[in-house]
Amino acid sequence: MTTMTLRTVLIALAMGNAVAFTPASGRGRVRSRAMMSTNDLYSAGAAQQQGTKGGQQVFGGTFSQGSGLAAPGRGRQMTADSTILVQGGSLRTWSYRSPLVEQVQVVLSTEGRPLDADIELWHGPDNTPCKMRVYVENGQLRPFSAVVETPRGPNTVAIRNIGQLEFPFAADVYASDVEDPSPDCVSASATIQGGALRTYPFDTLVDSVEVLLKTDGRPLNARIELLQGPNNNKEVIELYTEDGFDRPFFCILETPGSGNVVRIVNTAPVEFPMTAAVVPHSINEEMGMGGDGGVVLGGDLAW
């Protein structure tokens, strides 16, 4: 009889404890769902993009609290579901596992603030066949757009915002509808010896230009500058590619306004020449049909 009584008391105590802990466990589940919904701000664009681009793209990296999805105000149109906001000092990666993805396009922009980024291509452990440092004075007026060759996958594109926390930028990497050099750009290639430079001035009618750099299989080290005025760098790209034939570099530079000059510098030794082509990409017809032509008035205007 005593044993039956003790067993009844123990069962009652166990049931009471279970009931007492039920609300706490429920709160824990609600809290987990809330955390998951916050993280979905970063993964929603990745899941939707995987459905639209063959499911070969995987997002990763570190990011700062408060990052979300944003779209630039000017330049190439990017959808909010594929654009990632990269805060200052954070890293974002796009991985492509399929060997069928042979090139991807990288588009970076801001809301008018400066853009300072490191872009690397990871191919295997401790192997970085392509990397570049990008600086843009105004990421809204001149968004950065470049094509990165990714042969023999899997490959990972890593983008790091090396600017301060106050200077985030929007990043988008995609493998579909990648822009290719025009026939004029391919046929206009000229050799630049190691340590030499070449400048390409453009008229006010030119809104953007194509830049194509490649070698005969040797490493490619170059510096691309967009100047507007004497020694006034609007955009600077420092580029390294281990094989300029297998991984040529192609980008599109926005050139609004007048007095735009593209300067290409071969920073490699004289034993490593390269070929470069810089041609207009888009022409502003309205500028030639009554625009101001970039005229700046000066002098004593007040009498």
PDB file of C-alpha atoms in Angstrom:
ATOM      1  CA  MET A   1       0.000   0.000   0.000  1.00  0.00           C
ATOM      2  CA  THR A   2       2.840   2.332   0.853  1.00  0.00           C
ATOM      3  CA  THR A   3       4.524   1.552  -2.472  1.00  0.00           C
ATOM      4  CA  MET A   4       1.365   2.381  -4.415  1.00  0.00           C
ATOM      5  CA  THR A   5       1.013   5.691  -2.557  1.00  0.00           C
ATOM      6  CA  LEU A   6       4.636   6.716  -3.263  1.00  0.00           C
ATOM      7  CA  ARG A   7       4.243   5.817  -6.943  1.00  0.00           C
ATOM      8  CA  THR A   8       1.053   7.906  -7.178  1.00  0.00           C
ATOM      9  CA  VAL A   9       2.811  10.904  -5.554  1.00  0.00           C
ATOM     10  CA  LEU A  10       5.804  10.655  -7.932  1.00  0.00           C
ATOM     11  CA  ILE A  11       3.555  10.501 -11.001  1.00  0.00           C
ATOM     12  CA  ALA A  12       1.618  13.559  -9.787  1.00  0.00           C
ATOM     13  CA  LEU A  13       4.846  15.515  -9.211  1.00  0.00           C
ATOM     14  CA  ALA A  14       6.179  14.582 -12.675  1.00  0.00           C
ATOM     15  CA  MET A  15       2.980  15.707 -14.358  1.00  0.00           C
ATOM     16  CA  GLY A  16       3.035  18.974 -12.440  1.00  0.00           C
ATOM     17  CA  ASN A  17       6.604  19.698 -13.526  1.00  0.00           C
ATOM     18  CA  ALA A  18       5.739  18.970 -17.155  1.00  0.00           C
ATOM     19  CA  VAL A  19       2.817  21.391 -17.022  1.00  0.00           C
ATOM     20  CA  ALA A  20       4.957  24.012 -15.306  1.00  0.00           C
ATOM     21  CA  PHE A  21       7.623  23.881 -18.054  1.00  0.00           C
ATOM     22  CA  THR A  22       5.193  23.895 -20.964  1.00  0.00           C
ATOM     23  CA  PRO A  23       4.866  27.740 -21.252  1.00  0.00           C
ATOM     24  CA  ALA A  24       8.660  28.222 -21.133  1.00  0.00           C
ATOM     25  CA  SER A  25       9.228  25.701 -23.912  1.00  0.00           C
ATOM     26  CA  GLY A  26       6.547  27.433 -25.957  1.00  0.00           C
ATOM     27  CA  ARG A  27       8.332  30.772 -25.554  1.00  0.00           C
ATOM     28  CA  GLY A  28      11.532  29.119 -26.675  1.00  0.00           C
ATOM     29  CA  ARG A  29       9.891  27.960 -29.873  1.00  0.00           C
ATOM     30  CA  VAL A  30       8.489  31.424 -30.555  1.00  0.00           C
ATOM     31  CA  ARG A  31      11.923  32.945 -29.977  1.00  0.00           C
ATOM     32  CA  SER A  32      13.510  30.462 -32.379  1.00  0.00           C
ATOM     33  CA  ARG A  33      10.968  31.352 -35.034  1.00  0.00           C
ATOM     34  CA  ALA A  34      11.653  35.051 -34.542  1.00  0.00           C
ATOM     35  CA  MET A  35      15.398  34.501 -34.975  1.00  0.00           C
ATOM     36  CA  MET A  36      14.771  32.422 -38.069  1.00  0.00           C
ATOM     37  CA  SER A  37      12.611  35.137 -39.597  1.00  0.00           C
ATOM     38  CA  THR A  38      15.358  37.697 -39.022  1.00  0.00           C
ATOM     39  CA  ASN A  39      17.946  35.497 -40.708  1.00  0.00           C
ATOM     40  CA  ASP A  40      15.538  34.927 -43.577  1.00  0.00           C
ATOM     41  CA  LEU A  41      16.263  38.530 -44.631  1.00  0.00           C
ATOM     42  CA  TYR A  42      19.611  37.214 -45.845  1.00  0.00           C
ATOM     43  CA  SER A  43      18.539  33.795 -47.086  1.00  0.00           C
ATOM     44  CA  ALA A  44      15.287  34.714 -48.852  1.00  0.00           C
ATOM     45  CA  GLY A  45      17.090  36.293 -51.779  1.00  0.00           C
ATOM     46  CA  ALA A  46      19.435  33.303 -52.011  1.00  0.00           C
ATOM     47  CA  ALA A  47      16.604  30.763 -52.044  1.00  0.00           C
ATOM     48  CA  GLN A  48      14.664  32.658 -54.680  1.00  0.00           C
ATOM     49  CA  GLN A  49      17.761  33.224 -56.793  1.00  0.00           C
ATOM     50  CA  GLN A  50      18.636  29.551 -56.694  1.00  0.00           C
ATOM     51  CA  GLY A  51      15.242  28.804 -58.182  1.00  0.00           C
ATOM     52  CA  THR A  52      15.766  31.269 -61.022  1.00  0.00           C
ATOM     53  CA  LYS A  53      19.396  30.491 -61.840  1.00  0.00           C
ATOM     54  CA  GLY A  54      19.617  26.754 -61.870  1.00  0.00           C
ATOM     55  CA  GLY A  55      20.205  26.216 -58.172  1.00  0.00           C
ATOM     56  CA  GLN A  56      23.969  26.432 -58.529  1.00  0.00           C
ATOM     57  CA  GLN A  57      24.498  29.506 -56.391  1.00  0.00           C
ATOM     58  CA  VAL A  58      25.104  29.315 -52.655  1.00  0.00           C
ATOM     59  CA  PHE A  59      25.444  32.381 -50.442  1.00  0.00           C
ATOM     60  CA  GLY A  60      27.752  32.576 -47.468  1.00  0.00           C
ATOM     61  CA  GLY A  61      30.106  34.798 -45.525  1.00  0.00           C
ATOM     62  CA  THR A  62      29.760  37.126 -42.580  1.00  0.00           C
ATOM     63  CA  PHE A  63      27.627  40.218 -42.353  1.00  0.00           C
ATOM     64  CA  SER A  64      26.748  42.982 -39.936  1.00  0.00           C
ATOM     65  CA  GLN A  65      23.473  43.231 -38.036  1.00  0.00           C
ATOM     66  CA  GLY A  66      20.874  45.168 -39.972  1.00  0.00           C
ATOM     67  CA  SER A  67      21.938  44.050 -43.450  1.00  0.00           C
ATOM     68  CA  GLY A  68      19.053  43.582 -45.825  1.00  0.00           C
ATOM     69  CA  LEU A  69      18.102  43.719 -49.445  1.00  0.00           C
ATOM     70  CA  ALA A  70      18.521  46.912 -51.409  1.00  0.00           C
ATOM     71  CA  ALA A  71      18.579  48.082 -54.981  1.00  0.00           C
ATOM     72  CA  PRO A  72      20.794  50.844 -56.389  1.00  0.00           C
ATOM     73  CA  GLY A  73      19.235  54.034 -57.570  1.00  0.00           C
ATOM     74  CA  ARG A  74      21.070  54.325 -60.875  1.00  0.00           C
ATOM     75  CA  GLY A  75      23.058  52.191 -63.259  1.00  0.00           C
ATOM     76  CA  ARG A  76      22.274  48.575 -63.978  1.00  0.00           C
ATOM     77  CA  GLN A  77      18.836  47.583 -62.737  1.00  0.00           C
ATOM     78  CA  MET A  78      19.029  44.877 -60.070  1.00  0.00           C
ATOM     79  CA  THR A  79      16.084  43.153 -58.444  1.00  0.00           C
ATOM     80  CA  ALA A  80      15.690  43.383 -54.692  1.00  0.00           C
ATOM     81  CA  ASP A  81      15.521  39.611 -54.296  1.00  0.00           C
ATOM     82  CA  SER A  82      19.047  39.099 -55.681  1.00  0.00           C
ATOM     83  CA  THR A  83      20.836  42.176 -54.346  1.00  0.00           C
ATOM     84  CA  ILE A  84      22.666  41.900 -51.035  1.00  0.00           C
ATOM     85  CA  LEU A  85      23.622  44.865 -48.864  1.00  0.00           C
ATOM     86  CA  VAL A  86      27.242  44.448 -47.740  1.00  0.00           C
ATOM     87  CA  GLN A  87      28.033  46.508 -44.670  1.00  0.00           C
ATOM     88  CA  GLY A  88      31.429  48.088 -44.097  1.00  0.00           C
ATOM     89  CA  GLY A  89      34.051  45.570 -42.966  1.00  0.00           C
ATOM     90  CA  SER A  90      31.929  42.504 -43.800  1.00  0.00           C
ATOM     91  CA  LEU A  91      32.379  39.643 -46.266  1.00  0.00           C
ATOM     92  CA  ARG A  92      29.917  37.986 -48.641  1.00  0.00           C
ATOM     93  CA  THR A  93      30.487  34.907 -50.815  1.00  0.00           C
ATOM     94  CA  TRP A  94      28.713  33.383 -53.830  1.00  0.00           C
ATOM     95  CA  SER A  95      29.583  29.733 -54.523  1.00  0.00           C
ATOM     96  CA  TYR A  96      28.953  27.954 -57.820  1.00  0.00           C
ATOM     97  CA  ARG A  97      29.305  24.196 -57.639  1.00  0.00           C
ATOM     98  CA  SER A  98      28.462  23.357 -61.239  1.00  0.00           C
ATOM     99  CA  PRO A  99      31.360  23.255 -63.751  1.00  0.00           C
ATOM    100  CA  LEU A 100      28.897  24.519 -66.379  1.00  0.00           C
ATOM    101  CA  VAL A 101      29.135  28.035 -64.900  1.00  0.00           C
ATOM    102  CA  GLU A 102      32.111  29.460 -66.798  1.00  0.00           C
ATOM    103  CA  GLN A 103      31.656  33.155 -66.030  1.00  0.00           C
ATOM    104  CA  VAL A 104      29.722  35.389 -63.672  1.00  0.00           C
ATOM    105  CA  GLN A 105      28.999  39.106 -63.586  1.00  0.00           C
ATOM    106  CA  VAL A 106      29.643  41.225 -60.508  1.00  0.00           C
ATOM    107  CA  VAL A 107      27.701  44.475 -60.031  1.00  0.00           C
ATOM    108  CA  LEU A 108      28.405  46.832 -57.120  1.00  0.00           C
ATOM    109  CA  SER A 109      26.694  50.149 -56.368  1.00  0.00           C
ATOM    110  CA  THR A 110      25.964  52.573 -53.545  1.00  0.00           C
ATOM    111  CA  GLU A 111      23.467  55.345 -52.792  1.00  0.00           C
ATOM    112  CA  GLY A 112      25.962  58.042 -53.766  1.00  0.00           C
ATOM    113  CA  ARG A 113      28.697  57.248 -51.266  1.00  0.00           C
ATOM    114  CA  PRO A 114      32.218  56.005 -52.109  1.00  0.00           C
ATOM    115  CA  LEU A 115      32.705  52.321 -52.862  1.00  0.00           C
ATOM    116  CA  ASP A 116      35.810  50.437 -51.692  1.00  0.00           C
ATOM    117  CA  ALA A 117      35.862  46.665 -52.156  1.00  0.00           C
ATOM    118  CA  ASP A 118      38.073  43.605 -52.541  1.00  0.00           C
ATOM    119  CA  ILE A 119      36.864  40.968 -55.006  1.00  0.00           C
ATOM    120  CA  GLU A 120      38.473  37.538 -55.089  1.00  0.00           C
ATOM    121  CA  LEU A 121      37.849  34.314 -56.979  1.00  0.00           C
ATOM    122  CA  TRP A 122      38.491  31.195 -54.896  1.00  0.00           C
ATOM    123  CA  HIS A 123      39.193  27.983 -56.804  1.00  0.00           C
ATOM    124  CA  GLY A 124      40.140  25.244 -54.388  1.00  0.00           C
ATOM    125  CA  PRO A 125      41.908  25.607 -51.029  1.00  0.00           C
ATOM    126  CA  ASP A 126      44.370  28.501 -50.833  1.00  0.00           C
ATOM    127  CA  ASN A 127      44.063  29.191 -54.569  1.00  0.00           C
ATOM    128  CA  THR A 128      43.070  32.687 -55.700  1.00  0.00           C
ATOM    129  CA  PRO A 129      43.493  32.846 -59.485  1.00  0.00           C
ATOM    130  CA  CYS A 130      41.868  36.285 -59.788  1.00  0.00           C
ATOM    131  CA  LYS A 131      41.557  39.229 -57.428  1.00  0.00           C
ATOM    132  CA  MET A 132      40.954  42.934 -57.733  1.00  0.00           C
ATOM    133  CA  ARG A 133      40.699  46.057 -55.609  1.00  0.00           C
ATOM    134  CA  VAL A 134      37.930  48.436 -56.648  1.00  0.00           C
ATOM    135  CA  TYR A 135      37.468  52.080 -55.667  1.00  0.00           C
ATOM    136  CA  VAL A 136      34.646  54.271 -56.987  1.00  0.00           C
ATOM    137  CA  GLU A 137      34.113  57.858 -55.886  1.00  0.00           C
ATOM    138  CA  ASN A 138      30.322  57.716 -56.419  1.00  0.00           C
ATOM    139  CA  GLY A 139      28.788  54.248 -56.606  1.00  0.00           C
ATOM    140  CA  GLN A 140      25.416  55.587 -57.718  1.00  0.00           C
ATOM    141  CA  LEU A 141      26.691  57.658 -60.619  1.00  0.00           C
ATOM    142  CA  ARG A 142      29.284  55.059 -61.654  1.00  0.00           C
ATOM    143  CA  PRO A 143      28.259  51.539 -60.553  1.00  0.00           C
ATOM    144  CA  PHE A 144      30.949  48.890 -60.961  1.00  0.00           C
ATOM    145  CA  SER A 145      30.230  46.047 -63.393  1.00  0.00           C
ATOM    146  CA  ALA A 146      32.754  43.354 -64.351  1.00  0.00           C
ATOM    147  CA  VAL A 147      32.778  39.780 -65.667  1.00  0.00           C
ATOM    148  CA  VAL A 148      34.796  37.186 -63.748  1.00  0.00           C
ATOM    149  CA  GLU A 149      35.793  34.011 -65.583  1.00  0.00           C
ATOM    150  CA  THR A 150      35.071  30.842 -63.567  1.00  0.00           C
ATOM    151  CA  PRO A 151      36.220  27.834 -65.620  1.00  0.00           C
ATOM    152  CA  ARG A 152      36.467  24.358 -64.122  1.00  0.00           C
ATOM    153  CA  GLY A 153      34.174  24.683 -61.106  1.00  0.00           C
ATOM    154  CA  PRO A 154      33.452  24.702 -58.288  1.00  0.00           C
ATOM    155  CA  ASN A 155      34.273  28.376 -57.776  1.00  0.00           C
ATOM    156  CA  THR A 156      33.502  30.958 -55.123  1.00  0.00           C
ATOM    157  CA  VAL A 157      33.325  34.730 -55.586  1.00  0.00           C
ATOM    158  CA  ALA A 158      34.182  36.598 -52.374  1.00  0.00           C
ATOM    159  CA  ILE A 159      33.341  40.299 -51.994  1.00  0.00           C
ATOM    160  CA  ARG A 160      34.613  42.194 -48.971  1.00  0.00           C
ATOM    161  CA  ASN A 161      33.636  45.758 -48.117  1.00  0.00           C
ATOM    162  CA  ILE A 162      36.910  47.248 -46.905  1.00  0.00           C
ATOM    163  CA  GLY A 163      35.313  50.623 -46.284  1.00  0.00           C
ATOM    164  CA  GLN A 164      34.084  51.913 -42.962  1.00  0.00           C
ATOM    165  CA  LEU A 165      30.763  50.952 -41.409  1.00  0.00           C
ATOM    166  CA  GLU A 166      29.158  54.155 -42.738  1.00  0.00           C
ATOM    167  CA  PHE A 167      29.797  53.107 -46.370  1.00  0.00           C
ATOM    168  CA  PRO A 168      27.744  49.999 -47.280  1.00  0.00           C
ATOM    169  CA  PHE A 169      27.188  48.965 -50.871  1.00  0.00           C
ATOM    170  CA  ALA A 170      24.778  46.730 -52.774  1.00  0.00           C
ATOM    171  CA  ALA A 171      26.265  43.647 -54.441  1.00  0.00           C
ATOM    172  CA  ASP A 172      24.842  41.259 -57.012  1.00  0.00           C
ATOM    173  CA  VAL A 173      26.547  38.258 -58.632  1.00  0.00           C
ATOM    174  CA  TYR A 174      24.759  36.252 -61.301  1.00  0.00           C
ATOM    175  CA  ALA A 175      25.628  33.673 -63.964  1.00  0.00           C
ATOM    176  CA  SER A 176      22.781  34.288 -66.424  1.00  0.00           C
ATOM    177  CA  ASP A 177      22.647  37.058 -69.058  1.00  0.00           C
ATOM    178  CA  VAL A 178      26.329  37.882 -68.611  1.00  0.00           C
ATOM    179  CA  GLU A 179      27.515  40.698 -70.877  1.00  0.00           C
ATOM    180  CA  ASP A 180      30.115  39.849 -73.520  1.00  0.00           C
ATOM    181  CA  PRO A 181      32.603  42.135 -75.295  1.00  0.00           C
ATOM    182  CA  SER A 182      31.336  43.589 -78.541  1.00  0.00           C
ATOM    183  CA  PRO A 183      33.015  42.639 -81.852  1.00  0.00           C
ATOM    184  CA  ASP A 184      34.520  46.143 -82.019  1.00  0.00           C
ATOM    185  CA  CYS A 185      36.076  45.635 -78.592  1.00  0.00           C
ATOM    186  CA  VAL A 186      37.600  42.271 -79.524  1.00  0.00           C
ATOM    187  CA  SER A 187      39.070  43.596 -82.773  1.00  0.00           C
ATOM    188  CA  ALA A 188      40.477  46.788 -81.234  1.00  0.00           C
ATOM    189  CA  SER A 189      43.061  45.092 -78.997  1.00  0.00           C
ATOM    190  CA  ALA A 190      46.498  46.707 -78.792  1.00  0.00           C
ATOM    191  CA  THR A 191      49.630  45.533 -76.988  1.00  0.00           C
ATOM    192  CA  ILE A 192      50.816  47.309 -73.835  1.00  0.00           C
ATOM    193  CA  GLN A 193      54.312  46.328 -72.741  1.00  0.00           C
ATOM    194  CA  GLY A 194      55.221  45.755 -69.112  1.00  0.00           C
ATOM    195  CA  GLY A 195      55.584  49.025 -67.227  1.00  0.00           C
ATOM    196  CA  ALA A 196      53.908  51.031 -70.006  1.00  0.00           C
ATOM    197  CA  LEU A 197      50.599  52.858 -70.038  1.00  0.00           C
ATOM    198  CA  ARG A 198      48.046  53.974 -72.585  1.00  0.00           C
ATOM    199  CA  THR A 199      45.246  56.526 -72.360  1.00  0.00           C
ATOM    200  CA  TYR A 200      41.891  56.553 -74.136  1.00  0.00           C
ATOM    201  CA  PRO A 201      39.995  59.888 -74.166  1.00  0.00           C
ATOM    202  CA  PHE A 202      36.272  59.853 -74.902  1.00  0.00           C
ATOM    203  CA  ASP A 203      33.752  62.393 -76.105  1.00  0.00           C
ATOM    204  CA  THR A 204      30.911  63.754 -73.992  1.00  0.00           C
ATOM    205  CA  LEU A 205      28.414  61.668 -75.993  1.00  0.00           C
ATOM    206  CA  VAL A 206      29.867  58.423 -74.593  1.00  0.00           C
ATOM    207  CA  ASP A 207      27.932  57.256 -71.526  1.00  0.00           C
ATOM    208  CA  SER A 208      29.913  54.050 -70.891  1.00  0.00           C
ATOM    209  CA  VAL A 209      32.932  52.204 -72.270  1.00  0.00           C
ATOM    210  CA  GLU A 210      34.049  48.580 -72.541  1.00  0.00           C
ATOM    211  CA  VAL A 211      37.445  47.487 -71.235  1.00  0.00           C
ATOM    212  CA  LEU A 212      38.965  44.131 -72.214  1.00  0.00           C
ATOM    213  CA  LEU A 213      42.364  42.969 -70.924  1.00  0.00           C
ATOM    214  CA  LYS A 214      44.068  39.654 -71.695  1.00  0.00           C
ATOM    215  CA  THR A 215      47.453  38.020 -72.233  1.00  0.00           C
ATOM    216  CA  ASP A 216      48.860  35.049 -74.146  1.00  0.00           C
ATOM    217  CA  GLY A 217      48.728  32.840 -71.043  1.00  0.00           C
ATOM    218  CA  ARG A 218      51.044  34.800 -68.768  1.00  0.00           C
ATOM    219  CA  PRO A 219      49.966  36.516 -65.540  1.00  0.00           C
ATOM    220  CA  LEU A 220      48.057  39.758 -65.880  1.00  0.00           C
ATOM    221  CA  ASN A 221      48.777  42.703 -63.570  1.00  0.00           C
ATOM    222  CA  ALA A 222      47.094  45.968 -64.474  1.00  0.00           C
ATOM    223  CA  ARG A 223      45.698  49.186 -63.098  1.00  0.00           C
ATOM    224  CA  ILE A 224      42.615  50.729 -64.702  1.00  0.00           C
ATOM    225  CA  GLU A 225      41.803  54.364 -63.947  1.00  0.00           C
ATOM    226  CA  LEU A 226      38.881  56.536 -64.973  1.00  0.00           C
ATOM    227  CA  LEU A 227      39.971  60.182 -64.931  1.00  0.00           C
ATOM    228  CA  GLN A 228      37.844  63.302 -65.217  1.00  0.00           C
ATOM    229  CA  GLY A 229      40.178  66.231 -65.097  1.00  0.00           C
ATOM    230  CA  PRO A 230      43.895  66.307 -64.314  1.00  0.00           C
ATOM    231  CA  ASN A 231      44.786  63.471 -61.904  1.00  0.00           C
ATOM    232  CA  ASN A 232      41.196  63.269 -60.667  1.00  0.00           C
ATOM    233  CA  ASN A 233      40.485  59.561 -60.239  1.00  0.00           C
ATOM    234  CA  LYS A 234      36.767  58.777 -60.366  1.00  0.00           C
ATOM    235  CA  GLU A 235      37.295  55.001 -60.449  1.00  0.00           C
ATOM    236  CA  VAL A 236      40.348  52.790 -59.907  1.00  0.00           C
ATOM    237  CA  ILE A 237      40.686  49.013 -60.430  1.00  0.00           C
ATOM    238  CA  GLU A 238      43.839  47.128 -59.438  1.00  0.00           C
ATOM    239  CA  LEU A 239      43.718  43.733 -61.131  1.00  0.00           C
ATOM    240  CA  TYR A 240      45.622  40.449 -60.896  1.00  0.00           C
ATOM    241  CA  THR A 241      44.914  37.304 -62.924  1.00  0.00           C
ATOM    242  CA  GLU A 242      47.202  34.279 -62.930  1.00  0.00           C
ATOM    243  CA  ASP A 243      46.371  33.446 -66.565  1.00  0.00           C
ATOM    244  CA  GLY A 244      45.229  36.293 -68.788  1.00  0.00           C
ATOM    245  CA  PHE A 245      44.278  33.931 -71.618  1.00  0.00           C
ATOM    246  CA  ASP A 246      42.194  31.513 -69.580  1.00  0.00           C
ATOM    247  CA  ARG A 247      40.755  34.291 -67.394  1.00  0.00           C
ATOM    248  CA  PRO A 248      40.601  37.566 -69.356  1.00  0.00           C
ATOM    249  CA  PHE A 249      39.153  40.631 -67.653  1.00  0.00           C
ATOM    250  CA  PHE A 250      36.149  42.486 -69.027  1.00  0.00           C
ATOM    251  CA  CYS A 251      34.305  45.397 -67.414  1.00  0.00           C
ATOM    252  CA  ILE A 252      32.022  48.290 -68.288  1.00  0.00           C
ATOM    253  CA  LEU A 253      32.874  51.743 -66.956  1.00  0.00           C
ATOM    254  CA  GLU A 254      30.223  54.441 -66.673  1.00  0.00           C
ATOM    255  CA  THR A 255      31.521  57.761 -68.072  1.00  0.00           C
ATOM    256  CA  PRO A 256      28.917  60.490 -67.421  1.00  0.00           C
ATOM    257  CA  GLY A 257      29.844  64.085 -68.069  1.00  0.00           C
ATOM    258  CA  SER A 258      32.720  65.487 -70.093  1.00  0.00           C
ATOM    259  CA  GLY A 259      36.483  65.085 -70.073  1.00  0.00           C
ATOM    260  CA  ASN A 260      36.541  61.348 -69.347  1.00  0.00           C
ATOM    261  CA  VAL A 261      39.824  59.523 -69.941  1.00  0.00           C
ATOM    262  CA  VAL A 262      40.530  55.829 -69.327  1.00  0.00           C
ATOM    263  CA  ARG A 263      44.145  55.068 -68.412  1.00  0.00           C
ATOM    264  CA  ILE A 264      45.479  51.482 -68.567  1.00  0.00           C
ATOM    265  CA  VAL A 265      48.777  50.742 -66.809  1.00  0.00           C
ATOM    266  CA  ASN A 266      50.605  47.424 -67.157  1.00  0.00           C
ATOM    267  CA  THR A 267      52.092  47.083 -63.669  1.00  0.00           C
ATOM    268  CA  ALA A 268      53.903  43.828 -64.535  1.00  0.00           C
ATOM    269  CA  PRO A 269      57.604  43.635 -65.561  1.00  0.00           C
ATOM    270  CA  VAL A 270      58.625  44.057 -69.177  1.00  0.00           C
ATOM    271  CA  GLU A 271      58.533  40.274 -69.713  1.00  0.00           C
ATOM    272  CA  PHE A 272      54.730  40.261 -69.247  1.00  0.00           C
ATOM    273  CA  PRO A 273      52.989  42.256 -71.997  1.00  0.00           C
ATOM    274  CA  MET A 274      49.224  42.350 -72.328  1.00  0.00           C
ATOM    275  CA  THR A 275      46.622  43.379 -74.878  1.00  0.00           C
ATOM    276  CA  ALA A 276      43.998  46.008 -74.067  1.00  0.00           C
ATOM    277  CA  ALA A 277      40.897  47.263 -75.834  1.00  0.00           C
ATOM    278  CA  VAL A 278      38.777  50.241 -74.748  1.00  0.00           C
ATOM    279  CA  VAL A 279      35.798  51.173 -76.945  1.00  0.00           C
ATOM    280  CA  PRO A 280      32.474  52.991 -76.392  1.00  0.00           C
ATOM    281  CA  HIS A 281      29.652  50.850 -75.055  1.00  0.00           C
ATOM    282  CA  SER A 282      26.659  53.227 -75.065  1.00  0.00           C
ATOM    283  CA  ILE A 283      26.129  56.617 -76.678  1.00  0.00           C
ATOM    284  CA  ASN A 284      23.887  59.382 -75.368  1.00  0.00           C
ATOM    285  CA  GLU A 285      22.114  60.588 -78.500  1.00  0.00           C
ATOM    286  CA  GLU A 286      20.254  63.339 -76.635  1.00  0.00           C
ATOM    287  CA  MET A 287      23.537  65.007 -75.744  1.00  0.00           C
ATOM    288  CA  GLY A 288      24.325  65.511 -79.417  1.00  0.00           C
ATOM    289  CA  MET A 289      20.819  66.795 -80.224  1.00  0.00           C
ATOM    290  CA  GLY A 290      20.767  69.935 -78.131  1.00  0.00           C
ATOM    291  CA  GLY A 291      22.316  68.979 -74.791  1.00  0.00           C
ATOM    292  CA  ASP A 292      24.633  71.317 -72.952  1.00  0.00           C
ATOM    293  CA  GLY A 293      27.642  69.177 -73.913  1.00  0.00           C
ATOM    294  CA  GLY A 294      29.099  69.468 -70.440  1.00  0.00           C
ATOM    295  CA  VAL A 295      29.696  73.218 -70.782  1.00  0.00           C
ATOM    296  CA  VAL A 296      30.827  74.939 -67.584  1.00  0.00           C
ATOM    297  CA  LEU A 297      30.327  78.714 -67.377  1.00  0.00           C
ATOM    298  CA  GLY A 298      32.937  80.833 -65.665  1.00  0.00           C
ATOM    299  CA  GLY A 299      34.342  84.308 -65.461  1.00  0.00           C
ATOM    300  CA  ASP A 300      32.830  87.522 -64.127  1.00  0.00           C
ATOM    301  CA  LEU A 301      29.123  86.838 -64.552  1.00  0.00           C
ATOM    302  CA  ALA A 302      27.866  89.463 -62.056  1.00  0.00           C
ATOM    303  CA  TRP A 303      28.047  93.116 -63.162  1.00  0.00           C
TER     304      TRP A 303
END
